[in-house]
């Protein structure tokens, strides 16, 4: 088969696929009504709840196939929040979670998971300075975390192709053949070796490919991002959409962008000590707004404010 014929057959196959994906509104409305009815009856939800009640009420959970960005300045708690969400999804829904940590080792992430589970500071866990009654608590925590379907990859400068291959393997190996969440910490550390020389354009292509990956794997993707240090020169340091660092494609490609902010970081004597704001400043499928969580940094743990 010559190259021209092969190219022509490939184009015809793509056209056929495109044609098969076209549906009339009557066909679509039938499935839409079924979704509305099942959600009204409480037999299904729009997305995957993460067990932060106010956040779930606003977002209806993390939508499958969506690209969700959690952004903030250093020390705001981005990694801790994502670990909490990953743990909740794995624990409550018994769904596999793939965590790609480009910033820390897999042991560091595991120490944090253990700390939030047992309520013992990470520093004391690392040094083994535990009281006698804490050893049994640690044992139960290790057993609990060990049963969670959380898979951690700490390869530095990983590519989208490597992330996709890992997710597809884990999805295939798990019993139900379904992923609950993919977490990447964080996008500015990713490798785009096959892309263009300009880093901004390179990151733009990476984000676009990650969005396609989330859609094809039918899984919500949680992507960490740093924010521009220009925030530090403003009087009001609550982040905005324009503060996303290095790539504008995060603004355009993301289905949801959530900024994380702690007033206590800038004003230690504030009356909002321990409070973290999650500011949803882009939401393709729902409202914008701010919800608050209680942050316990010693345990890298977030809690709902209301019991």
XYZ file of C-alpha atoms in Angstrom:
307
model
C 0.000 0.000 0.000
C 1.478 3.339 -1.025
C 1.583 6.329 1.322
C -1.141 8.268 -0.530
C -3.623 5.407 -0.259
C -2.752 4.869 3.389
C -3.258 8.563 4.115
C -6.588 8.562 2.265
C -7.862 5.550 4.214
C -6.803 7.177 7.482
C -8.702 10.352 6.576
C -11.795 8.330 5.669
C -11.617 6.506 9.021
C -11.391 9.805 10.902
C -14.336 11.209 8.935
C -16.375 8.108 9.762
C -15.591 8.486 13.467
C -16.594 12.148 13.341
C -19.858 11.239 11.630
C -20.641 8.587 14.260
C -20.184 11.175 17.029
C -22.902 13.391 15.552
C -26.353 13.091 17.200
C -29.638 14.920 16.884
C -30.872 17.033 19.787
C -33.794 14.608 20.179
C -31.355 11.748 20.837
C -29.272 13.851 23.222
C -32.320 15.114 25.133
C -33.386 11.546 25.880
C -30.136 10.829 27.715
C -30.172 14.282 29.338
C -33.663 13.644 30.763
C -32.550 10.267 32.104
C -29.640 11.996 33.881
C -31.918 14.666 35.373
C -34.376 12.035 36.558
C -31.737 9.798 38.153
C -30.157 12.757 39.957
C -33.559 13.911 41.160
C -34.155 10.428 42.586
C -30.739 10.487 44.224
C -29.532 7.437 42.303
C -26.634 9.298 40.673
C -24.593 12.488 40.988
C -23.158 14.779 38.327
C -19.538 14.206 39.307
C -17.311 12.571 41.914
C -17.850 14.186 45.358
C -14.641 14.920 47.288
C -16.272 15.066 50.747
C -15.844 18.820 51.264
C -19.510 19.631 51.564
C -19.659 23.285 50.503
C -17.244 22.639 47.638
C -19.265 19.643 46.452
C -22.472 21.685 46.666
C -20.945 24.316 44.359
C -19.269 21.970 41.892
C -21.477 18.856 42.064
C -18.210 16.957 42.430
C -15.332 16.637 39.983
C -16.694 15.941 36.502
C -15.345 13.026 34.503
C -13.213 14.144 31.573
C -12.633 17.572 33.129
C -9.399 19.504 33.659
C -9.410 21.166 37.082
C -6.682 23.561 38.199
C -5.822 24.303 41.827
C -3.485 27.284 41.938
C -1.833 29.304 44.652
C 1.343 30.902 45.911
C 3.918 28.748 47.768
C 2.963 27.605 51.287
C -0.768 28.060 50.693
C -1.466 24.326 50.948
C -1.938 23.253 47.301
C -0.264 19.875 47.709
C -1.996 19.216 51.027
C -5.397 19.995 49.523
C -4.815 17.700 46.559
C -3.645 14.885 48.814
C -6.775 15.309 50.915
C -8.960 15.155 47.806
C -7.039 12.133 46.474
C -7.410 10.310 49.796
C -11.128 11.106 50.003
C -11.843 9.885 46.463
C -9.910 6.654 47.021
C -11.384 6.044 50.472
C -15.023 6.982 49.944
C -15.566 5.813 46.370
C -13.018 2.964 46.338
C -11.710 4.221 43.000
C -8.050 4.192 41.898
C -6.226 7.521 42.141
C -3.021 8.215 40.182
C -0.770 10.842 41.766
C 2.166 12.221 39.797
C 4.413 14.148 42.181
C 7.109 16.104 40.394
C 8.042 18.191 43.414
C 8.640 15.598 46.158
C 9.510 11.938 46.540
C 6.805 9.279 46.851
C 7.908 8.781 50.472
C 7.209 12.464 51.248
C 3.690 12.198 49.845
C 3.119 9.008 51.850
C 4.306 10.642 55.085
C 1.765 13.396 54.495
C -1.044 10.917 53.813
C -0.160 9.084 57.010
C -0.001 12.279 59.045
C -3.465 13.411 57.959
C -4.859 9.949 58.756
C -3.399 9.477 62.247
C -3.187 13.110 63.408
C 0.532 12.963 64.239
C 2.865 15.667 62.924
C 4.980 14.677 59.921
C 8.146 15.828 61.721
C 7.533 13.428 64.613
C 6.731 10.591 62.221
C 10.019 11.167 60.410
C 12.072 11.160 63.597
C 10.125 8.361 65.288
C 9.471 10.544 68.363
C 6.183 8.860 69.248
C 4.620 8.304 72.636
C 3.784 4.760 73.673
C 0.059 5.020 72.947
C 0.706 6.499 69.492
C 2.300 3.333 68.102
C -1.030 1.517 67.951
C -2.597 4.559 66.251
C 0.240 4.534 63.728
C -0.276 0.829 63.061
C -3.975 1.324 62.340
C -3.160 4.300 60.108
C -0.635 2.313 58.090
C -3.206 -0.444 57.636
C -5.862 2.040 56.490
C -3.633 3.955 54.058
C -2.158 0.697 52.755
C -5.590 -0.468 51.618
C -6.322 2.681 49.607
C -5.995 2.389 45.802
C -3.591 5.326 45.536
C -0.682 4.975 43.119
C 2.212 7.466 43.350
C 4.754 8.205 40.617
C 7.564 10.615 41.528
C 9.505 10.709 38.263
C 10.909 14.196 37.738
C 10.077 16.074 34.518
C 7.559 13.454 33.400
C 5.866 13.784 29.993
C 2.178 13.614 29.095
C 2.824 10.385 27.163
C 4.318 8.734 30.256
C 1.421 9.898 32.429
C -1.115 8.566 29.924
C 0.642 5.173 29.688
C 0.760 4.823 33.479
C -2.914 5.750 33.873
C -3.986 3.348 31.135
C -2.038 0.511 32.773
C -3.553 1.142 36.221
C -7.020 1.543 34.722
C -6.643 -1.809 32.972
C -5.228 -3.591 36.031
C -7.942 -2.468 38.449
C -11.015 -4.650 38.809
C -13.652 -2.199 37.595
C -11.463 -0.725 34.834
C -12.223 2.815 35.960
C -10.129 5.619 37.446
C -11.406 7.974 40.124
C -8.898 10.805 39.804
C -5.550 11.824 38.306
C -3.456 14.393 40.225
C -0.381 16.197 38.868
C 1.777 18.240 41.252
C 2.585 20.496 39.446
C 2.316 21.561 35.790
C 5.284 23.961 35.620
C 7.635 21.047 36.382
C 6.425 18.878 33.512
C 8.643 18.013 30.573
C 7.576 19.016 27.073
C 10.646 17.738 25.274
C 8.890 17.238 21.960
C 7.365 20.691 21.914
C 8.538 24.151 20.874
C 11.389 26.104 22.436
C 9.238 28.864 23.953
C 8.320 27.646 27.454
C 4.956 29.430 27.458
C 3.927 27.751 24.196
C 5.399 24.473 25.432
C 3.294 24.548 28.617
C 0.270 25.518 26.550
C 0.654 22.381 24.481
C 1.152 20.269 27.610
C -2.081 21.602 29.129
C -3.974 20.962 25.890
C -2.692 17.379 25.757
C -3.624 16.835 29.420
C -7.157 18.010 28.700
C -7.409 15.533 25.819
C -6.048 12.791 28.054
C -8.660 13.474 30.748
C -11.426 13.293 28.138
C -10.149 10.067 26.574
C -9.614 8.344 29.937
C -12.965 9.710 31.197
C -11.422 10.797 34.493
C -11.249 14.117 36.355
C -7.738 15.550 36.285
C -6.525 17.752 39.130
C -3.618 19.940 38.062
C -1.536 22.015 40.479
C -0.161 25.347 39.300
C 2.006 28.089 40.736
C 0.883 31.718 40.585
C 2.787 34.800 39.556
C 4.682 36.593 42.323
C 3.079 39.844 41.151
C 0.414 39.058 43.742
C 2.868 39.968 46.476
C 2.943 43.588 45.264
C -0.826 44.053 45.600
C -2.607 45.239 48.700
C -5.327 42.603 48.268
C -3.418 39.366 47.774
C -6.370 37.163 46.946
C -5.434 35.602 43.598
C -7.294 36.159 40.347
C -7.466 34.277 37.062
C -4.885 36.557 35.459
C -2.311 35.474 38.083
C -1.863 32.017 36.543
C 1.834 31.709 35.854
C 3.579 31.147 32.512
C 0.677 29.858 30.474
C -2.588 31.442 29.370
C -3.861 28.051 28.194
C -4.737 27.193 31.794
C -7.352 29.935 31.607
C -8.812 28.736 28.315
C -8.485 24.934 28.555
C -9.385 24.381 32.212
C -12.975 23.458 33.031
C -12.543 24.762 36.560
C -9.905 26.958 38.215
C -9.769 27.134 42.003
C -7.444 29.562 43.791
C -6.295 28.700 47.302
C -5.733 31.544 49.770
C -4.915 31.820 53.491
C -5.221 35.232 55.119
C -3.161 33.927 58.040
C -0.092 33.623 55.805
C 0.029 37.396 55.272
C -1.562 38.534 58.545
C -0.755 36.082 61.397
C -3.001 37.941 63.858
C -6.118 37.717 61.675
C -9.343 36.433 63.194
C -9.484 33.908 60.322
C -6.546 31.881 61.600
C -6.714 28.297 60.360
C -9.186 29.199 57.605
C -8.440 28.508 53.948
C -10.472 30.028 51.127
C -11.113 28.071 47.937
C -11.942 30.717 45.343
C -13.562 29.235 42.246
C -12.868 31.874 39.594
C -13.664 29.772 36.524
C -16.321 27.081 36.340
C -17.508 25.909 32.963
C -20.366 23.842 34.397
C -21.516 25.837 37.388
C -21.340 28.934 39.588
C -18.371 30.929 40.829
C -17.770 31.674 44.480
C -15.733 31.083 47.622
C -15.962 28.274 50.149
C -13.951 27.925 53.352
C -12.187 24.960 54.924
C -10.343 24.461 58.195
C -6.630 23.804 57.606
C -4.470 21.940 60.114
C -0.964 22.435 58.665
C 0.743 20.274 61.306
C -1.171 17.295 59.893
C -1.438 18.617 56.287
C -5.154 18.084 56.780
C -8.254 19.961 55.636
C -11.628 19.673 57.338
C -15.155 20.901 56.747
C -15.945 23.931 58.901
C -19.390 22.631 59.797
C -19.841 19.164 61.297
